[in-house]
Coordinates of C-alpha atoms and ligand atoms in Angstrom, one line a residue:
X32 CA -1.5 94.6 24.3
X33 CA 1.9 93.2 25.3
X34 CA 4.9 95.6 25.4
X35 CA 8.4 95.3 26.4
X36 CA 9.3 97.7 29.3
X37 CA 12.9 98.0 28.1
X38 CA 11.4 100.6 25.7
X39 CA 10.0 102.8 28.1
X40 CA 11.5 106.3 28.8
X41 CA 13.5 106.4 32.0
X42 CA 11.3 107.8 34.9
X43 CA 7.9 106.8 33.0
X44 CA 5.0 106.8 35.1
X45 CA 2.4 104.1 34.0
X46 CA -1.3 104.8 35.1
X47 CA -3.9 102.1 35.5
X48 CA -7.1 101.0 37.5
X49 CA -5.7 97.8 38.5
X50 CA -1.8 96.7 38.7
X51 CA -1.1 93.1 38.8
X52 CA 2.5 92.1 39.6
X53 CA 3.3 88.6 38.0
X54 CA 2.0 86.8 35.0
X55 CA 1.9 83.3 36.1
X56 CA -1.3 81.0 36.7
X57 CA -2.6 83.5 39.1
X58 CA -2.0 86.8 37.4
X59 CA -2.8 85.6 33.7
X60 CA -6.2 84.2 35.0
X61 CA -6.9 87.5 36.6
X62 CA -6.0 89.7 33.6
X63 CA -7.7 87.4 31.3
X64 CA -10.9 87.4 33.4
X65 CA -10.9 91.3 33.4
X66 CA -10.4 91.5 29.7
X67 CA -13.0 93.6 28.1
X68 CA -14.4 95.3 31.3
X69 CA -14.0 99.0 31.9
X70 CA -10.9 98.1 34.3
X71 CA -7.6 99.3 32.9
X72 CA -5.4 96.7 33.8
X73 CA -1.6 96.6 33.9
X74 CA 0.2 93.4 34.1
X75 CA 3.7 93.6 35.3
X76 CA 5.9 90.6 34.3
X77 CA 9.6 90.3 35.3
X78 CA 10.7 88.1 32.4
X79 CA 10.3 88.0 28.5
X80 CA 8.1 85.5 26.6
X81 CA 11.0 82.9 26.9
X82 CA 13.3 81.6 29.4
X83 CA 16.4 84.2 30.1
X84 CA 19.0 83.0 32.2
X85 CA 19.8 86.6 33.7
X86 CA 16.2 87.0 34.9
X87 CA 15.9 83.7 36.1
X88 CA 19.1 84.4 38.5
X89 CA 16.9 87.1 40.2
X90 CA 15.2 83.8 41.8
X91 CA 18.3 82.4 43.1
X92 CA 18.0 82.3 47.0
X93 CA 19.1 80.4 50.1
X94 CA 18.0 77.4 51.8
X95 CA 18.3 77.5 55.5
X96 CA 16.1 74.6 56.6
X97 CA 15.9 71.0 55.7
X98 CA 17.1 70.2 52.2
X99 CA 15.0 71.9 49.5
X100 CA 15.4 72.3 46.0
X101 CA 17.6 75.4 44.9
X102 CA 15.1 78.2 44.7
X103 CA 15.8 79.2 41.1
X104 CA 15.0 75.6 39.8
X105 CA 11.7 74.9 41.7
X106 CA 9.9 77.7 39.9
X107 CA 10.1 79.8 36.5
X108 CA 10.3 83.8 35.9
X109 CA 9.0 84.5 32.6
X110 CA 5.5 85.0 31.0
X111 CA 3.4 82.2 32.2
X112 CA 5.7 81.5 35.3
X113 CA 6.0 78.0 36.6
X114 CA 3.3 76.6 34.4
X115 CA 6.2 76.7 31.8
X116 CA 7.2 73.3 33.4
X117 CA 4.4 72.2 35.6
X118 CA 3.2 68.7 35.4
X119 CA -0.5 69.3 35.3
X120 CA -1.7 67.2 38.0
X121 CA -5.0 68.7 39.2
X122 CA -7.4 68.2 42.2
X123 CA -9.4 70.4 44.4
X124 CA -9.0 70.8 48.2
X125 CA -11.4 68.7 50.1
X126 CA -14.2 70.2 52.1
X127 CA -12.6 69.1 55.4
X128 CA -9.3 71.0 54.3
X129 CA -11.2 74.3 55.0
X130 CA -12.4 73.4 58.4
X131 CA -10.9 74.5 61.7
X132 CA -9.8 71.0 63.0
X133 CA -9.1 71.4 66.6
X134 CA -6.3 69.1 66.5
X135 CA -4.2 70.9 63.7
X136 CA -2.9 74.4 65.2
X137 CA -4.0 77.4 62.8
X138 CA -6.3 75.5 60.5
X139 CA -9.4 76.8 59.5
X140 CA -9.9 78.9 56.3
X141 CA -12.6 81.9 56.6
X142 CA -14.0 80.5 53.4
X143 CA -15.6 76.7 52.5
X144 CA -15.1 74.5 49.8
X145 CA -18.7 75.3 48.8
X146 CA -17.6 79.0 48.3
X147 CA -15.0 77.9 45.8
X148 CA -17.0 75.3 44.1
X149 CA -18.3 77.4 41.0
X150 CA -14.7 78.8 40.6
X151 CA -13.3 75.2 40.6
X152 CA -15.8 74.5 37.8
X153 CA -14.3 77.4 35.8
X154 CA -10.8 76.5 36.6
X155 CA -11.4 73.3 35.1
X156 CA -11.9 74.8 31.7
X157 CA -8.9 77.1 32.2
X158 CA -6.5 74.1 33.1
X159 CA -8.1 72.1 30.2
X160 CA -9.3 69.3 32.3
X161 CA -12.4 67.2 32.4
X162 CA -15.8 67.2 34.4
X163 CA -15.5 68.7 38.0
X164 CA -15.7 65.0 39.3
X165 CA -13.1 64.0 41.6
X166 CA -14.6 61.7 44.1
X167 CA -17.5 60.3 42.3
X168 CA -16.3 56.7 42.2
X169 CA -19.4 55.5 40.7
X170 CA -19.0 58.1 37.8
X171 CA -15.7 57.2 36.8
X172 CA -16.5 53.4 37.1
X173 CA -19.2 53.8 34.5
X174 CA -17.2 56.3 32.5
X175 CA -14.2 54.2 32.2
X176 CA -15.9 50.8 32.5
X177 CA -13.8 49.6 35.1
X178 CA -14.2 48.7 39.0
X179 CA -12.3 50.6 41.8
X180 CA -11.0 48.7 44.8
X181 CA -14.0 48.2 47.0
X182 CA -12.5 49.4 50.3
X183 CA -14.6 48.3 53.2
X184 CA -13.2 49.2 56.6
X185 CA -14.1 52.8 56.2
X186 CA -10.6 53.9 56.6
X187 CA -9.5 54.4 53.1
X188 CA -11.4 55.7 50.0
X189 CA -10.6 56.4 46.3
X190 CA -10.1 59.9 44.8
X191 CA -9.0 61.0 41.1
X192 CA -6.6 63.2 39.8
X193 CA -7.1 64.7 36.5
X194 CA -4.0 65.9 34.3
X195 CA -4.0 69.2 32.6
X196 CA -2.3 68.6 29.1
X197 CA -0.5 70.6 30.7
X198 CA -1.7 74.0 30.1
X199 CA 1.1 76.4 29.6
X200 CA -0.8 79.6 30.8
X201 CA 2.0 82.0 29.0
X202 CA 1.6 80.3 25.5
X203 CA -2.1 79.3 26.0
X204 CA -3.6 82.7 26.9
X205 CA -1.1 85.0 25.3
X206 CA -3.4 86.1 22.6
X207 CA -6.2 86.8 24.9
X208 CA -3.8 89.1 26.8
X209 CA -2.6 90.6 23.5
X210 CA -6.2 91.1 22.0
X211 CA -7.6 92.9 25.2
X212 CA -8.1 96.4 24.6
X213 CA -8.1 97.3 28.6
X214 CA -5.0 95.2 29.5
X215 CA -1.4 96.6 29.1
X216 CA 1.1 93.7 29.6
X217 CA 4.8 94.9 30.3
X218 CA 7.5 92.5 29.9
X219 CA 10.8 92.5 31.6
X220 CA 9.3 94.7 34.2
X221 CA 10.6 93.8 37.7
X222 CA 8.6 95.3 40.7
X223 CA 11.2 96.2 43.2
X224 CA 9.1 97.9 45.7
X225 CA 5.3 98.3 46.8
X226 CA 5.0 102.2 48.0
X227 CA 2.6 103.1 50.7
X228 CA 1.4 106.3 52.4
X229 CA 3.1 107.1 55.8
X230 CA 0.6 105.1 57.7
X231 CA 1.2 102.1 55.6
X232 CA -2.6 101.6 55.1
X233 CA -2.7 102.6 51.4
X234 CA -0.6 101.6 48.4
X235 CA 0.5 104.7 46.4
X236 CA 2.8 103.0 43.7
X237 CA 5.1 100.4 42.6
X238 CA 8.6 101.2 41.7
X239 CA 9.7 98.9 38.8
X240 CA 12.8 98.3 36.7
X241 CA 14.3 96.3 33.9
X242 CA 17.8 94.6 34.3
X243 CA 19.7 97.0 32.5
X244 CA 17.4 100.0 33.1
X245 CA 15.1 102.1 32.7
X246 CA 13.4 102.5 36.0
X247 CA 9.8 103.6 36.3
X248 CA 6.8 103.9 38.3
X249 CA 3.3 102.4 38.3
X250 CA 0.3 104.0 39.8
X251 CA -3.0 102.4 40.0
X252 CA -6.1 102.2 42.4
X253 CA -5.8 98.8 43.5
X254 CA -3.0 96.3 43.3
X255 CA -2.7 92.5 43.1
X256 CA 0.7 90.8 44.2
X257 CA 0.7 87.5 42.1
X258 CA 4.4 86.4 42.0
X259 CA 4.1 83.0 43.7
X260 CA 4.4 82.0 47.5
X261 CA 8.2 82.7 47.9
X262 CA 8.2 85.8 46.0
X263 CA 5.2 87.4 47.3
X264 CA 6.4 87.5 51.1
X265 CA 9.8 88.6 49.6
X266 CA 8.6 91.7 47.9
X267 CA 6.3 92.6 51.0
X268 CA 9.3 92.2 53.2
X269 CA 11.4 94.1 50.8
X270 CA 8.9 97.2 50.7
X271 CA 10.2 98.5 54.1
X272 CA 10.7 102.2 53.2
X273 CA 7.7 103.1 55.3
X274 CA 7.7 100.4 58.0
X275 CA 10.7 98.5 58.6
X276 CA 8.8 95.2 58.9
X277 CA 7.5 95.5 55.7
X278 CA 4.0 95.9 54.1
X279 CA 1.1 94.1 55.6
X280 CA 3.3 92.8 58.3
X281 CA 2.1 94.5 61.4
X282 CA 1.8 91.1 63.1
X283 CA 5.1 89.5 61.8
X284 CA 3.0 86.9 59.8
X285 CA 4.5 87.6 56.1
X286 CA 6.6 84.7 55.3
X287 CA 5.6 82.4 58.0
X288 CA 3.8 79.2 57.7
X289 CA 5.4 78.0 54.7
X290 CA 4.1 74.5 53.8
X291 CA 5.0 71.9 51.2
X292 CA 3.5 68.6 50.3
X293 CA 6.1 66.4 51.5
X294 CA 6.6 63.7 49.0
X295 CA 7.9 60.1 49.5
X296 CA 8.0 58.1 46.3
X297 CA 8.6 54.9 47.8
X298 CA 6.4 55.1 51.1
X299 CA 5.6 51.4 50.9
X300 CA 5.7 48.5 48.9
X301 CA 2.6 46.3 48.1
X302 CA 3.4 42.8 47.6
X303 CA 0.7 40.8 45.6
X304 CA 1.0 37.0 45.4
X305 CA -2.0 36.5 43.5
X306 CA -2.6 37.7 39.7
X307 CA -6.2 38.7 40.7
X308 CA -5.0 40.9 43.3
X309 CA -2.7 42.7 40.9
X310 CA -5.5 43.2 38.5
X311 CA -7.6 44.6 41.2
X312 CA -5.0 47.0 42.1
X313 CA -4.1 48.0 38.5
X314 CA -7.7 49.1 37.6
X315 CA -7.0 51.5 40.4
X316 CA -3.8 52.7 38.8
X317 CA -3.9 54.9 35.5
X318 CA -7.3 55.2 34.0
X319 CA -7.8 57.0 30.6
X320 CA -10.8 59.3 29.6
X321 CA -10.8 62.0 27.1
X322 CA -8.4 63.5 29.6
X323 CA -6.0 61.3 31.7
X324 CA -7.7 60.5 35.1
X325 CA -5.5 58.8 37.6
X326 CA -7.0 57.3 40.7
X327 CA -5.3 57.6 44.1
X328 CA -6.1 56.7 47.8
X329 CA -6.9 58.9 50.6
X330 CA -7.9 58.6 54.3
X331 CA -11.7 58.9 54.9
X332 CA -12.9 61.9 56.8
X333 CA -14.0 59.8 59.5
X334 CA -10.6 58.4 59.9
X335 CA -9.0 61.9 59.8
X336 CA -11.6 63.1 62.5
X337 CA -11.4 60.1 64.7
X338 CA -7.6 59.7 65.0
X339 CA -7.0 63.4 64.5
X340 CA -4.9 63.2 61.4
X341 CA -3.6 65.3 58.6
X342 CA -4.5 64.6 55.0
X343 CA -2.5 62.5 52.4
X344 CA -2.6 60.9 49.2
X345 CA -1.3 57.6 47.7
X346 CA -0.6 56.6 44.4
X347 CA 0.6 53.4 42.6
X348 CA 3.8 53.6 41.1
X349 CA 6.5 51.2 39.6
X350 CA 5.2 47.6 39.3
X351 CA 7.4 44.6 39.4
X352 CA 7.1 40.8 39.1
X353 CA 8.6 37.8 41.3
X354 CA 9.8 35.2 39.1
X355 CA 9.0 31.7 40.1
X356 CA 12.4 30.0 39.5
X357 CA 13.8 32.3 42.0
X358 CA 11.9 30.4 44.9
X359 CA 12.9 27.2 45.6
X360 CA 10.5 26.3 48.5
X361 CA 7.4 24.4 47.6
X362 CA 3.9 26.5 47.3
X363 CA 3.3 27.4 50.9
X364 CA -0.1 28.4 51.9
X365 CA -1.1 31.9 50.9
X366 CA -0.1 33.7 54.1
X367 CA 3.3 32.1 54.1
X368 CA 3.6 32.7 50.3
X369 CA 3.1 36.3 50.8
X370 CA 5.6 36.5 53.6
X371 CA 8.2 34.6 51.5
X372 CA 7.7 37.0 48.7
X373 CA 8.2 39.7 51.1
X374 CA 11.4 38.2 52.3
X375 CA 12.6 37.5 48.9
X376 CA 12.2 41.2 48.0
X377 CA 14.0 42.3 51.1
X378 CA 16.9 39.8 50.2
X379 CA 17.3 41.0 46.8
X380 CA 16.6 44.6 47.3
X381 CA 14.1 46.5 45.2
X382 CA 11.6 44.3 42.9
X383 CA 12.6 43.8 39.5
X384 CA 10.7 46.6 38.1
X385 CA 9.2 46.4 34.6
X386 CA 7.7 49.3 32.7
X387 CA 4.1 50.1 33.5
X388 CA 2.3 47.2 31.9
X389 CA 0.6 48.1 28.8
X390 CA -3.2 48.5 28.6
X391 CA -3.6 44.7 28.0
X392 CA -2.7 44.1 31.5
X393 CA -4.6 40.6 31.5
X394 CA -1.4 39.1 29.8
X395 CA 0.8 40.5 33.0
X396 CA 2.3 39.3 35.0
X397 CA 3.9 36.8 32.5
X398 CA 3.0 33.1 32.8
X399 CA 5.2 31.6 35.8
X400 CA 5.4 34.7 37.8
X401 CA 4.7 34.1 41.3
X402 CA 3.4 37.4 42.3
X403 CA 3.7 41.1 41.5
X404 CA 4.6 44.2 43.5
X405 CA 4.1 47.8 43.3
X406 CA 5.8 50.9 45.0
X407 CA 3.3 53.4 46.5
X408 CA 3.9 57.1 46.4
X409 CA 2.5 59.6 48.8
X410 CA 2.1 63.5 49.3
X411 CA 1.1 64.5 52.6
X412 CA -0.4 67.6 54.3
X413 CA 1.6 69.4 56.8
X414 CA 0.5 71.2 59.9
X415 CA 0.9 75.0 59.5
X416 CA 4.0 75.9 61.4
X417 CA 5.2 79.5 62.2
X418 CA 8.6 78.6 62.2
X419 CA 8.6 77.3 58.6
X420 CA 9.4 80.4 56.9
X421 CA 10.7 82.7 54.0
X422 CA 12.6 85.4 55.1
X423 CA 15.3 87.8 53.6
X424 CA 18.9 86.6 53.2
X425 CA 21.7 88.9 53.6
X426 CA 23.2 88.5 49.8
X427 CA 21.4 90.8 47.1
X428 CA 20.5 90.0 43.5
X429 CA 21.4 91.8 40.4
X430 CA 18.6 94.5 41.2
X431 CA 20.4 95.0 44.6
X432 CA 17.4 93.2 46.3
X433 CA 18.1 90.9 49.2
X434 CA 17.4 87.4 48.1
X435 CA 14.9 85.0 49.6
X436 CA 15.8 82.7 52.4
X437 CA 13.8 79.5 53.0
X438 CA 13.6 77.6 56.0
X439 CA 11.4 74.5 55.3
X440 CA 10.5 72.6 58.5
X441 CA 8.7 69.1 59.0
X442 CA 7.2 68.4 62.4
X443 CA 6.8 65.3 64.3
X444 CA 2.9 65.3 63.9
X445 CA 3.5 65.4 60.1
X446 CA 5.4 62.3 60.5
X447 CA 3.1 60.3 62.9
X448 CA 0.1 61.2 61.0
X449 CA 1.4 59.8 57.9
X450 CA 2.5 56.6 59.5
X451 CA -0.9 56.2 61.0
X452 CA -2.7 56.4 57.5
X453 CA -0.2 54.0 56.1
X454 CA -1.3 51.4 58.8
X455 CA -4.9 52.2 57.9
X456 CA -4.1 51.4 54.2
X457 CA -2.2 48.1 54.9
X458 CA -5.4 47.1 56.9
X459 CA -7.9 47.9 54.2
X460 CA -5.8 46.1 51.5
X461 CA -5.2 43.3 54.0
X462 CA -8.8 42.9 54.7
X463 CA -9.4 42.7 51.1
X464 CA -6.8 39.9 50.7
X465 CA -5.1 42.0 48.2
X466 CA -1.5 41.6 49.4
X467 CA 1.0 42.8 52.2
X468 CA 1.7 46.4 52.5
X469 CA 4.9 47.0 53.9
X470 CA 5.7 50.8 54.8
X471 CA 9.4 51.9 54.5
X472 CA 8.8 54.6 57.1
X473 CA 9.2 52.4 60.1
X474 CA 12.4 54.4 60.9
X475 CA 12.1 58.0 61.5
X476 CA 15.5 58.4 60.2
X477 CA 14.0 57.6 56.3
X478 CA 12.3 60.9 56.6
X479 CA 15.2 63.4 56.1
X480 CA 16.9 61.4 53.1
X481 CA 13.6 60.6 51.2
X482 CA 11.5 63.4 51.4
X483 CA 11.1 65.8 48.7
X484 CA 8.7 68.7 48.2
X485 CA 6.5 68.7 45.3
X486 CA 7.3 72.1 44.0
X487 CA 4.3 73.4 45.9
X488 CA 4.9 76.4 47.8
X489 CA 2.0 77.6 50.2
X490 CA 0.9 79.5 53.2
X491 CA 3.3 82.4 53.6
X492 CA 0.6 85.1 53.4
X493 CA -2.2 83.1 54.8
X494 CA -5.7 83.7 54.9
X495 CA -7.6 84.4 58.2
X496 CA -10.6 86.6 59.4
X497 CA -8.3 88.5 61.8
X498 CA -5.1 90.3 61.2
X499 CA -3.6 88.7 64.2
X500 CA -3.9 85.3 62.4
X501 CA -3.5 85.9 58.7
X502 CA -2.1 88.3 56.2
X503 CA -5.1 88.4 53.9
X504 CA -8.8 88.4 54.6
X505 CA -11.4 86.2 53.1
X506 CA -11.6 88.4 49.9
X507 CA -7.6 88.2 49.5
X508 CA -7.1 91.7 50.5
X509 CA -4.2 92.4 52.9
X510 CA -5.4 93.1 56.4
X511 CA -4.7 96.8 57.2
X512 CA -4.1 98.0 53.5
X513 CA -7.2 98.9 51.8
X514 CA -5.9 98.3 48.0
X515 CA -3.6 95.6 47.9
X516 CA -4.7 91.9 47.1
X517 CA -2.8 88.9 47.0
X518 CA -3.4 85.9 44.5
X519 CA -1.8 82.3 44.4
X520 CA -0.9 79.7 46.9
X521 CA 0.7 82.1 49.5
X522 CA -2.8 82.7 50.6
X523 CA -3.5 79.2 51.6
X524 CA -4.3 78.9 55.2
X525 CA -3.8 75.1 55.1
X526 CA -2.4 72.6 52.3
X527 CA -4.6 69.6 52.2
X528 CA -2.7 67.0 50.0
X529 CA -4.0 68.3 46.6
X530 CA -1.6 70.0 44.2
X531 CA -2.1 73.8 44.4
X532 CA -2.7 75.2 41.0
X533 CA -6.3 74.4 40.4
X534 CA -7.1 76.1 43.7
X535 CA -5.0 79.1 42.8
X536 CA -6.8 79.4 39.4
X537 CA -10.1 79.2 41.4
X538 CA -9.0 81.7 43.7
X539 CA -7.9 84.0 41.1
X540 CA -11.3 83.8 39.3
X541 CA -13.1 84.6 42.5
X542 CA -10.8 87.6 43.1
X543 CA -11.7 88.7 39.7
X544 CA -15.3 88.6 40.5
X545 CA -14.6 90.5 43.6
X546 CA -12.6 93.2 41.8
X547 CA -15.2 93.5 39.2
X548 CA -18.1 94.0 41.5
X549 CA -16.6 96.4 43.7
X550 CA -15.0 99.2 41.6
X551 CA -12.9 101.4 43.6
Ligands
FAD645 C1 8.5 71.3 38.1 C2 7.2 71.8 38.5 C3 6.0 71.0 38.5 C4 4.8 71.3 39.1 N1 3.7 70.4 38.7 C5 2.5 70.8 39.4 C6 1.4 70.0 39.2 O1 1.5 68.9 38.6 N2 0.2 70.4 39.6 C7 0.0 71.6 40.3 O2 -0.8 71.8 40.8 N3 1.3 72.5 40.5 C8 2.3 72.0 40.1 N4 3.5 72.9 40.1 C9 3.3 74.1 40.9 C10 2.6 75.2 39.8 O3 3.7 75.3 38.6 C11 2.4 76.7 40.6 O4 1.5 76.2 41.5 C12 1.9 77.6 39.9 O5 2.7 77.8 38.8 C13 1.8 78.9 40.8 O6 1.4 79.8 40.1 P1 1.3 81.6 40.4 O7 0.9 82.3 39.3 O8 1.0 81.8 41.7 O9 3.1 81.4 40.4 P2 4.0 81.5 39.3 O10 3.7 80.7 38.1 O11 5.3 81.1 39.9 O12 4.0 83.1 38.6 C14 4.7 84.1 39.2 C15 5.0 85.0 38.3 O13 5.6 86.3 38.8 C16 6.8 86.8 38.0 N5 7.4 87.5 39.1 C17 8.0 87.1 40.0 N6 8.7 88.2 40.6 C18 8.2 89.3 40.1 C19 8.3 90.7 40.2 N7 9.2 91.2 41.3 N8 8.0 91.6 39.4 C20 7.2 91.3 38.3 N9 7.0 89.8 38.2 C21 7.5 88.8 38.8 C22 7.3 85.5 37.6 O14 8.3 85.8 36.6 C23 6.2 84.5 37.2 O15 5.9 84.8 35.9 C24 4.8 72.5 39.7 C25 5.8 73.3 39.6 C26 7.0 73.1 39.3 C27 8.1 73.8 39.4

C-alpha cells in the first residue's frame, strides 16, 4: 500500500514492526524482500512519486573541501531515490577489497566477499543484469566470440562491467510495494529525528513531517536508516536531543571516512600505430551480450599486494585516428613511428576524435590512417580517511534542520597509487606491442582540476567489529543501539573501485534475511 503522508491527521502515531527510512535502492529492496512476511513494515519516503523541486531543495548542502558536485544535484529525493538517474554500471567488490590490507589504514571489513556472493547473485536479478560472471575472461570470450587482450606480465588483468537497463527502483518495483499487504509506504514523509531512550541504546520512535505539515510520529520495534551516505550521517547527527553528539556517535565516527571513486576521464592516451593493435584494443572495449557487458582493466591482486597499492579500474574511451597526410616524414621504424605520432598528437592537442566506431570495426581506422589512439578513463579507490567527512552546516533547510556539509579529501597515497598502476598498465601494453601509453598524471597539479567523483558516496557509517572502529557491526546494526540498522553505501568499510549499487542491493538483501531470521 502506498499513501500520502500529507493526508494524515496532525500528530498521528503510525505503528509497525519495522520502520525503513528512505525508499531508494536500499529501502525499496528491503521492503520488497519483506513483502508477504508477518513483519509489518512502514516505508517512509521524503519525496513523492516524481521529482518536486521544493523537496529536492532539502538536499542542498555545503561543500567545504575540494570541489564536489552541489549536494542537491548528485542525488535525488523522491521514490526510487538516486536510481531515478543512475547510469546502471554494475560490478561487485573484489575479494581483496574486503581484506584488512596492512598498507591501507582502516581497511578490513568484518565480512568477506564469500559472505556476500549469494546476495550478489540475487542482486543481479533485481538490477536486471546478466550472469554473476565478472572476472571470467574465458566465459565472456566464448559467449561473445571475441578475444581479450592477453596481458602477460602479471600486472594487469581484465574485468567486466555489466549494465543495468538502468533499473529505476521506484518505477520498476512500485507495484510490488503497492500490492504488499504488510507494507505501508508513506510518501512526502520526511523523518526529522530518531528518538532514543535516555541511555541512547534503544530507538523509541521517529519524528516525521511533510513540508507544509502535518507532523507525526512512527513507533516500531526495529528501524532501518536508508537515506544514502550523505543523509544517513546527517540524520544521526541531527538526532541529538539525548546525546549532543547524535545517535550511534559515541566514538565520533559518524560522518567520517567519506569516500568517493575519484574519476579521471582522460587519465592517459594510448597511441597505437598499427591497425592490428587498434583491433586488439577495440575487442577489449564494448562487448554486447543480452545485457551490455563492458570490459575494463584492473591491477592484479599480486601487483596490489607486492607494491602495496589501492584498487583502480580503467576503461577505454574516445577513439581518434592519425591521418597520414599530416605526417610528412618518411615511414620510420616502428618505435620511432610511435614517438612521432605521439609528438604529433602533443602538437595538435587532443587527437581528432571520431564517434565510437560502429560494430564493423574492421573498416576502421580508414584507409590511409597512420594509426589510432584512444583515451583511457579511470576510477580509483581512496584509502579511508577520518578527515574526509560529512558534518552539519550552520544553515538550515525548510524543515529547520541543519544542512549537510561535505569535506571531501584526496590524499597523497591515493595519487601515488594510481600513478604506479598507470605505469604497470603501460608496461603490459608495451610488452604486447600494442602501443605507447602516455599518462596525463605526470604532474600532481593535474589532480585538482580534473578529478571528479562518480556520484558514489560511501563510508560515513562504516562497518567494523568494534565500536571504536566503526558505526555498524557485521549485521549492519548500529553499535550500542539495539534496534537501529543502516542500509546503503555509508556502511562500506572500504570502497574498492567498483560502482556501489550492486553491493548496496546485496547488503540490503542480506539485511532482510537477518531481520526475517531474528524477529525481535
Ligand atoms: C548521476 C548518477 C549516476 C550514477 N550512476 C551509477 C552507476 O552507474 N552505478 C552505480 O552503482 N551507482 C551509480 N550511482 C549511484 C547510485 O544512484 C546510488 O549508489 C544508489 O541510488 C544509492 O541507493 P540508496 O538507496 O542507498 O540511496 P538513494 O538512492 O539516494 O535513496 C535514498 C532515499 O532516501 C530518501 N530520503 C532522504 N532523506 C530522507 C528523510 N529524512 N526521510 C525520509 N526519506 C528520506 C530519498 O528521498 C531517497 O529516496 C549514480 C548516481 C548518480 C547521481
